[in-house]
Tab-separated table of C-alpha atoms in Angstrom:
chain	number	residue	atom	x	y	z
M	128	UNK	CA	249.168	47.318	-23.355
M	129	UNK	CA	246.717	48.970	-20.542
M	130	UNK	CA	246.282	46.759	-17.469
M	131	UNK	CA	242.942	45.167	-16.889
M	132	UNK	CA	240.937	46.302	-14.200
M	133	UNK	CA	239.394	43.685	-11.317
M	134	UNK	CA	236.065	42.980	-11.889
M	135	UNK	CA	233.276	44.068	-9.319
M	136	UNK	CA	233.007	40.957	-6.032
M	137	UNK	CA	230.619	38.351	-7.023
M	138	UNK	CA	231.489	37.877	-10.475
M	139	UNK	CA	234.040	35.106	-10.175
M	140	UNK	CA	233.078	31.455	-9.609
M	141	UNK	CA	229.837	31.806	-10.524
M	142	UNK	CA	227.826	28.233	-11.533
M	143	UNK	CA	226.434	28.962	-15.093
M	144	UNK	CA	228.208	32.214	-16.052
M	145	UNK	CA	231.920	32.844	-16.385
M	146	UNK	CA	232.757	36.690	-16.290
M	147	UNK	CA	236.134	38.033	-17.381
M	148	UNK	CA	237.324	41.836	-18.585
M	149	UNK	CA	237.773	40.874	-22.945
M	150	UNK	CA	240.005	44.027	-23.119
M	151	UNK	CA	240.530	47.582	-22.134
M	152	UNK	CA	241.202	50.936	-23.456
M	153	UNK	CA	242.068	53.396	-20.947
M	154	UNK	CA	240.063	53.459	-18.070
M	155	UNK	CA	237.306	51.748	-20.062
M	156	UNK	CA	236.578	47.728	-20.825
M	157	UNK	CA	235.013	45.273	-22.286
M	158	UNK	CA	233.282	42.382	-20.050
M	159	UNK	CA	232.552	39.446	-21.593
M	160	UNK	CA	229.510	37.261	-20.177
M	161	UNK	CA	229.671	33.560	-21.301
M	162	UNK	CA	227.133	30.862	-20.686
M	163	UNK	CA	228.812	28.319	-19.355
M	164	UNK	CA	226.990	25.132	-19.178
M	165	UNK	CA	228.362	23.304	-21.981
M	166	UNK	CA	227.636	19.888	-21.191
M	167	UNK	CA	224.233	20.779	-20.637
M	168	UNK	CA	224.501	22.637	-23.971
M	169	UNK	CA	224.334	25.914	-21.590
M	170	UNK	CA	220.580	25.312	-20.961
M	171	UNK	CA	218.679	28.245	-18.690
M	172	UNK	CA	217.561	26.992	-15.441
M	173	UNK	CA	217.013	27.872	-11.891
M	174	UNK	CA	220.756	28.945	-11.334
M	175	UNK	CA	221.274	30.606	-13.834
M	176	UNK	CA	218.157	33.108	-13.248
M	177	UNK	CA	219.387	33.810	-9.722
M	178	UNK	CA	223.376	34.463	-10.893
M	179	UNK	CA	222.065	36.390	-13.881
M	180	UNK	CA	220.713	39.260	-12.635
M	181	UNK	CA	223.301	39.044	-9.937
M	182	UNK	CA	225.735	39.908	-13.124
M	183	UNK	CA	223.915	42.250	-15.346
M	184	UNK	CA	223.049	44.538	-12.430
M	185	UNK	CA	226.533	44.649	-10.840
M	186	UNK	CA	228.190	45.784	-14.907
M	187	UNK	CA	225.758	48.435	-14.723
M	188	UNK	CA	226.864	49.747	-11.582
M	189	UNK	CA	230.667	49.340	-12.573
M	190	UNK	CA	231.919	52.186	-13.751
M	191	UNK	CA	235.242	50.995	-16.712
M	192	UNK	CA	232.397	48.874	-18.111
M	193	UNK	CA	231.542	50.263	-21.402
M	194	UNK	CA	230.548	47.008	-23.256
M	195	UNK	CA	229.250	43.870	-22.701
M	196	UNK	CA	230.568	40.886	-24.914
M	197	UNK	CA	228.030	37.604	-24.718
M	198	UNK	CA	229.155	34.556	-26.076
M	199	UNK	CA	228.925	30.602	-24.925
M	200	UNK	CA	231.653	27.705	-24.126
M	201	UNK	CA	231.026	24.508	-26.024
M	202	UNK	CA	229.451	23.667	-29.842
M	203	UNK	CA	225.865	25.320	-28.693
M	204	UNK	CA	225.118	28.230	-27.483
M	205	UNK	CA	221.860	27.553	-25.734
M	206	UNK	CA	219.618	24.606	-25.934
M	207	UNK	CA	216.980	27.274	-24.236
M	208	UNK	CA	214.922	26.480	-20.937
M	209	UNK	CA	216.070	23.716	-18.665
M	210	UNK	CA	212.740	21.305	-18.007
M	211	UNK	CA	211.116	23.406	-14.859
M	212	UNK	CA	209.319	20.271	-14.235
M	213	UNK	CA	211.489	17.439	-13.402
M	214	UNK	CA	210.912	16.601	-10.423
M	215	UNK	CA	207.285	16.919	-10.992
M	216	UNK	CA	207.152	15.098	-14.137
M	217	UNK	CA	209.748	12.228	-11.975
M	218	UNK	CA	206.740	12.622	-9.091
M	219	UNK	CA	204.009	12.059	-11.240
M	220	UNK	CA	205.605	8.607	-12.926
M	221	UNK	CA	206.104	7.649	-9.853
M	222	UNK	CA	202.945	8.175	-8.733
M	223	UNK	CA	201.068	5.809	-11.699
M	224	UNK	CA	203.799	3.519	-10.948
M	225	UNK	CA	202.904	2.837	-7.460
M	226	UNK	CA	199.170	3.404	-7.703
M	227	UNK	CA	199.322	0.891	-11.025
M	228	UNK	CA	201.357	-1.520	-8.308
M	229	UNK	CA	198.523	-1.201	-5.505
M	230	UNK	CA	195.458	-0.777	-7.373
M	231	UNK	CA	193.949	-0.155	-10.902
M	232	UNK	CA	194.649	3.379	-11.725
M	233	UNK	CA	193.942	3.523	-15.107
M	234	UNK	CA	190.999	4.038	-17.345
M	235	UNK	CA	190.517	2.334	-20.611
M	236	UNK	CA	190.147	5.061	-23.305
M	237	UNK	CA	188.742	3.005	-25.833
M	238	UNK	CA	189.523	-1.025	-27.138
M	239	UNK	CA	191.732	0.563	-30.070
M	240	UNK	CA	194.158	3.067	-27.851
M	241	UNK	CA	197.135	0.685	-26.744
M	242	UNK	CA	197.917	-3.179	-27.418
M	243	UNK	CA	195.720	-4.328	-24.461
M	244	UNK	CA	192.964	-2.039	-24.357
M	245	UNK	CA	194.097	0.041	-22.416
M	246	UNK	CA	195.904	3.571	-21.823
M	247	UNK	CA	197.766	3.798	-19.268
M	248	UNK	CA	196.253	7.177	-17.545
M	249	UNK	CA	194.510	8.015	-20.679
M	250	UNK	CA	191.498	9.362	-18.906
M	251	UNK	CA	193.430	11.787	-16.164
M	252	UNK	CA	192.578	10.858	-12.287
M	253	UNK	CA	192.518	13.275	-9.424
M	254	UNK	CA	195.697	11.883	-8.609
M	255	UNK	CA	197.922	12.387	-12.100
M	256	UNK	CA	195.487	15.803	-12.357
M	257	UNK	CA	197.276	17.126	-9.024
M	258	UNK	CA	200.791	16.164	-10.256
M	259	UNK	CA	200.169	17.456	-13.536
M	260	UNK	CA	199.048	20.898	-12.168
M	261	UNK	CA	202.178	21.002	-9.879
M	262	UNK	CA	204.059	20.452	-13.369
M	263	UNK	CA	202.217	23.729	-14.422
M	264	UNK	CA	203.103	25.907	-11.619
M	265	UNK	CA	206.254	25.128	-11.990
M	266	UNK	CA	207.007	25.837	-15.477
M	267	UNK	CA	204.558	28.955	-14.648
M	268	UNK	CA	207.152	29.836	-11.999
M	269	UNK	CA	209.956	29.017	-13.650
M	270	UNK	CA	209.166	31.750	-16.706
M	271	UNK	CA	208.172	34.405	-14.511
M	272	UNK	CA	212.280	34.045	-13.225
M	273	UNK	CA	213.513	33.376	-16.629
M	274	UNK	CA	211.536	36.603	-17.474
M	275	UNK	CA	212.896	38.750	-14.504
M	276	UNK	CA	216.167	37.539	-15.560
M	277	UNK	CA	216.380	38.606	-18.963
M	278	UNK	CA	214.473	42.080	-18.321
M	279	UNK	CA	217.855	42.608	-16.428
M	280	UNK	CA	219.727	42.881	-19.974
M	281	UNK	CA	217.103	44.571	-21.416
M	282	UNK	CA	217.500	47.462	-18.528
M	283	UNK	CA	221.207	47.543	-18.803
M	284	UNK	CA	222.867	50.900	-19.276
M	285	UNK	CA	225.679	49.242	-21.856
M	286	UNK	CA	225.490	48.137	-25.355
M	287	UNK	CA	225.141	44.212	-25.282
M	288	UNK	CA	226.587	42.845	-28.173
M	289	UNK	CA	225.367	38.919	-28.672
M	290	UNK	CA	227.478	36.562	-30.636
M	291	UNK	CA	226.005	33.364	-31.511
M	292	UNK	CA	227.300	29.994	-32.730
M	293	UNK	CA	225.684	26.402	-32.818
M	294	UNK	CA	222.095	25.993	-31.965
M	295	UNK	CA	220.421	28.779	-29.807
M	296	UNK	CA	216.709	27.912	-29.397
M	297	UNK	CA	213.943	28.652	-27.243
M	298	UNK	CA	214.959	30.709	-24.072
M	299	UNK	CA	218.323	31.442	-25.972
M	300	UNK	CA	216.292	32.946	-28.754
M	301	UNK	CA	214.358	35.403	-26.612
M	302	UNK	CA	218.051	35.805	-24.753
M	303	UNK	CA	219.769	36.790	-27.756
M	304	UNK	CA	216.489	38.919	-28.968
M	305	UNK	CA	217.143	41.243	-25.322
M	306	UNK	CA	220.600	42.553	-26.795
M	307	UNK	CA	221.226	45.598	-28.359
M	308	UNK	CA	223.098	44.175	-31.205
M	309	UNK	CA	223.948	40.084	-32.596
M	310	UNK	CA	226.656	38.624	-34.789
M	311	UNK	CA	225.960	34.942	-35.605
M	312	UNK	CA	228.851	32.316	-37.415
M	313	UNK	CA	227.753	30.133	-40.267
M	314	UNK	CA	226.823	27.447	-38.198
M	315	UNK	CA	224.246	29.515	-36.150
M	316	UNK	CA	220.729	28.447	-36.063
M	317	UNK	CA	217.717	29.870	-34.185
M	318	UNK	CA	214.166	27.910	-32.910
M	319	UNK	CA	211.319	28.883	-30.847
M	320	UNK	CA	210.667	24.911	-30.459
M	321	UNK	CA	209.531	25.218	-26.653
M	322	UNK	CA	206.704	27.236	-27.831
M	323	UNK	CA	205.608	23.994	-29.433
M	324	UNK	CA	206.153	22.208	-26.357
M	325	UNK	CA	203.738	24.037	-23.856
M	326	UNK	CA	206.054	26.519	-22.668
M	327	UNK	CA	203.987	29.173	-21.739
M	328	UNK	CA	206.467	31.996	-23.105
M	329	UNK	CA	205.042	33.077	-26.918
M	330	UNK	CA	204.211	36.550	-26.078
M	331	UNK	CA	206.984	37.808	-24.388
M	332	UNK	CA	209.520	35.716	-27.202
M	333	UNK	CA	207.208	37.390	-29.971
M	334	UNK	CA	207.178	40.902	-29.005
M	335	UNK	CA	211.150	41.046	-27.933
M	336	UNK	CA	211.296	38.834	-31.422
M	337	UNK	CA	209.280	41.944	-33.542
M	338	UNK	CA	211.738	44.843	-32.238
M	339	UNK	CA	214.846	42.585	-32.373
M	340	UNK	CA	213.856	42.718	-36.226
M	341	UNK	CA	211.923	46.389	-36.683
M	342	UNK	CA	215.037	48.321	-37.786
M	343	UNK	CA	214.552	45.699	-41.325
M	344	UNK	CA	213.602	47.201	-44.397
M	345	UNK	CA	210.004	45.488	-44.500
M	346	UNK	CA	208.490	46.196	-40.810
M	347	UNK	CA	205.495	44.960	-42.147
M	348	UNK	CA	207.117	41.529	-43.206
M	349	UNK	CA	209.369	40.988	-40.163
M	350	UNK	CA	206.450	41.880	-38.577
M	351	UNK	CA	204.866	38.533	-40.017
M	352	UNK	CA	207.504	36.188	-40.019
M	353	UNK	CA	208.092	36.993	-36.305
M	354	UNK	CA	204.752	35.804	-36.081
M	355	UNK	CA	205.213	32.808	-38.206
M	356	UNK	CA	208.449	31.788	-36.165
M	357	UNK	CA	206.746	32.049	-33.152
M	358	UNK	CA	203.724	29.867	-34.560
M	359	UNK	CA	205.391	27.382	-36.081
M	360	UNK	CA	208.503	26.218	-34.065
M	361	UNK	CA	210.577	26.105	-36.709
M	362	UNK	CA	214.612	26.918	-37.162
M	363	UNK	CA	216.049	28.969	-39.512
M	364	UNK	CA	219.327	29.719	-39.885
M	365	UNK	CA	221.884	32.314	-39.919
M	366	UNK	CA	221.671	33.614	-43.691
M	367	UNK	CA	217.276	34.053	-42.904
M	368	UNK	CA	218.151	36.178	-39.584
M	369	UNK	CA	220.354	38.383	-41.263
M	370	UNK	CA	218.114	38.990	-44.015
M	371	UNK	CA	215.377	39.215	-41.890
M	372	UNK	CA	217.606	42.114	-39.864
M	373	UNK	CA	217.899	39.833	-37.022
M	374	UNK	CA	221.783	39.968	-37.025
M	375	UNK	CA	223.893	41.666	-38.201
M	376	UNK	CA	226.680	39.878	-39.901
M	377	UNK	CA	227.816	36.383	-40.563
M	378	UNK	CA	231.106	35.052	-39.674
M	379	UNK	CA	232.500	32.436	-41.504
M	380	UNK	CA	233.431	30.524	-37.547
M	381	UNK	CA	232.952	31.016	-33.968
M	382	UNK	CA	236.688	32.073	-34.066
M	383	UNK	CA	236.236	35.214	-36.566
M	384	UNK	CA	233.243	35.783	-35.022
M	385	UNK	CA	234.704	36.174	-31.335
M	386	UNK	CA	237.333	38.408	-33.096
M	387	UNK	CA	234.863	40.638	-34.894
M	388	UNK	CA	232.912	40.668	-31.909
M	389	UNK	CA	235.681	41.277	-29.830
M	390	UNK	CA	236.593	44.130	-31.714
M	391	UNK	CA	233.450	45.917	-32.287
M	392	UNK	CA	233.001	45.726	-28.312
M	393	UNK	CA	236.856	47.383	-27.669
M	394	UNK	CA	235.372	50.637	-30.737
M	395	UNK	CA	232.204	50.983	-28.298
M	396	UNK	CA	234.508	50.951	-24.925
M	397	UNK	CA	236.944	53.405	-27.173
M	398	UNK	CA	234.127	55.743	-26.502
M	399	UNK	CA	233.663	56.135	-23.178
M	400	UNK	CA	230.870	55.178	-21.307
M	401	UNK	CA	228.420	57.557	-21.656
M	402	UNK	CA	228.322	57.976	-25.306
M	403	UNK	CA	227.432	54.298	-26.271
M	404	UNK	CA	225.252	54.415	-23.321
M	405	UNK	CA	223.759	57.729	-24.140
M	406	UNK	CA	222.469	56.114	-27.694
M	407	UNK	CA	220.860	53.236	-26.459
M	408	UNK	CA	218.736	55.130	-24.065
M	409	UNK	CA	217.575	57.262	-27.242
M	410	UNK	CA	217.558	54.157	-29.365
M	411	UNK	CA	214.580	52.148	-26.545
M	412	UNK	CA	212.537	55.247	-26.719
M	413	UNK	CA	209.119	53.799	-28.185
M	414	UNK	CA	208.823	54.556	-31.652
M	415	UNK	CA	205.798	56.268	-31.024
M	416	UNK	CA	207.066	58.821	-29.245
M	417	UNK	CA	206.287	61.936	-31.082
M	418	UNK	CA	202.672	60.445	-31.307
M	419	UNK	CA	202.732	60.831	-28.119
M	420	UNK	CA	204.046	64.184	-27.509
M	421	UNK	CA	201.882	65.346	-30.133
M	422	UNK	CA	198.468	63.389	-28.308
M	423	UNK	CA	200.733	65.205	-24.605
M	424	UNK	CA	200.339	68.789	-26.595
M	425	UNK	CA	196.477	68.197	-27.614
M	426	UNK	CA	195.342	67.036	-24.341
M	427	UNK	CA	197.549	70.230	-22.443
M	428	UNK	CA	195.790	72.428	-24.834
M	429	UNK	CA	192.416	70.910	-24.921
M	430	UNK	CA	192.659	72.156	-20.713
M	431	UNK	CA	193.543	75.170	-21.198
M	432	UNK	CA	190.947	75.419	-23.638
M	433	UNK	CA	188.597	74.584	-20.630
M	434	UNK	CA	190.047	76.409	-18.575
M	435	UNK	CA	189.261	79.380	-20.221
M	436	UNK	CA	185.573	78.416	-21.117
M	437	UNK	CA	185.693	77.894	-16.842
M	438	UNK	CA	186.855	81.626	-16.513
M	439	UNK	CA	184.454	82.922	-19.178
M	440	UNK	CA	181.595	80.958	-17.567
M	441	UNK	CA	182.930	82.473	-14.094
M	442	UNK	CA	182.708	86.034	-15.114
M	443	UNK	CA	179.377	85.321	-16.906
M	444	UNK	CA	177.955	84.221	-13.687
M	445	UNK	CA	179.271	87.257	-11.697
M	446	UNK	CA	177.874	89.426	-14.698
M	447	UNK	CA	174.132	87.916	-14.219
M	448	UNK	CA	174.438	88.526	-10.288
M	449	UNK	CA	175.303	92.341	-10.916
M	450	UNK	CA	171.989	92.688	-13.629
M	451	UNK	CA	169.907	90.854	-10.668
M	452	UNK	CA	171.108	93.083	-7.835
M	453	UNK	CA	170.775	96.209	-10.451
M	454	UNK	CA	167.533	95.092	-11.080
M	455	UNK	CA	166.949	94.884	-7.296
M	456	UNK	CA	167.956	97.945	-6.477
M	457	UNK	CA	164.632	100.370	-7.047
M	458	UNK	CA	162.676	97.956	-4.855
M	459	UNK	CA	165.257	98.404	-2.018
M	460	UNK	CA	165.420	102.151	-2.748
M	461	UNK	CA	161.349	102.458	-1.897
M	462	UNK	CA	161.609	100.220	0.591
M	463	UNK	CA	164.224	102.440	2.523
M	464	UNK	CA	162.720	105.351	1.858
M	465	UNK	CA	159.453	103.777	3.397
M	466	UNK	CA	161.532	102.936	6.373
M	467	UNK	CA	162.480	106.220	6.691
M	468	UNK	CA	158.950	107.792	6.542
M	469	UNK	CA	157.570	105.429	8.875
M	470	UNK	CA	160.450	106.464	11.421
M	471	UNK	CA	159.746	109.668	10.805
M	472	UNK	CA	156.346	109.581	11.571
M	473	UNK	CA	157.059	107.808	14.823
M	474	UNK	CA	159.083	110.061	16.124
M	475	UNK	CA	156.200	113.022	15.312
M	476	UNK	CA	154.070	110.624	17.246
M	477	UNK	CA	155.698	110.322	20.518
M	478	UNK	CA	156.735	113.972	20.144
M	479	UNK	CA	152.759	115.368	19.978
M	480	UNK	CA	151.546	112.959	22.587
M	481	UNK	CA	152.240	115.109	25.359
M	482	UNK	CA	150.527	118.310	23.470
M	483	UNK	CA	147.214	115.755	23.048
M	484	UNK	CA	147.511	114.756	26.595
M	485	UNK	CA	146.979	118.459	28.028
M	486	UNK	CA	144.082	118.644	25.610
């Protein structure tokens, strides 16, 4: 059995990820990247957004790495994104409580709103509005950081295999959408329920889910299904995911899943880095590339036709100029003859001037 190569510097001792060389074939190896926050159900937060791009860039430039296996520690694959505005929510709660103690900071919504006829902050006040605005800004900032981190996985040259067991929710679903191949255990289920809680990720998740299901037998039905899942936020089991082409295979338990995923990654590594990376690059081309090429060729032909028309117009203009010059030639000849006669008369007059003077 070949010795496992050492990982690049900076990939050990990470807070949210456990990175290890799972197997090796010759000079090629499989790198396992595991979400490693089981007590937090592997939620994706600021630390993940900081560490994950560094990990992906390091593996992208590490020549022994031919395939990446994405797994998760614990019973849950990923419960979604960390609450982006936990601090803001706490601040808002503190704001309301302190203000209520100092002065009334609530407005009566209606006599039937709550017991007592009032609802705390039922009508937004400037103080609560500022806290809500701060919370929204933090949510948007976290979403931007998360999208940037997930984009690093999509840009990775090596193929990525995701082995999913247990719940995979929200941002976790978007994470596995960025992988090239998805395998699942029988207990796996997926959900976009974060979208129902106001997370501003619907557009990115929908596009990634559509791409992940684009290879299924009926692309139109998969498109409708992906939209339904994102709009409703409902859960779907591994069997439904396989039916829609989202996962390739289902295994009875996590142990069997990891063994099968490792064997698949090892088969990629046996091909070396070049072939799997080239295949992934070819598959990532836009599906309408032939149409785009045809459109470019048509544009080139139109440009050539325009150049030919311009050249013809230039030739016509030159011919017109020659014709105009030809029409002016007799006039020029007459003018020159008249000038010559005038000069001859002037010379004759000068020559005869002394003779006339003697007379």
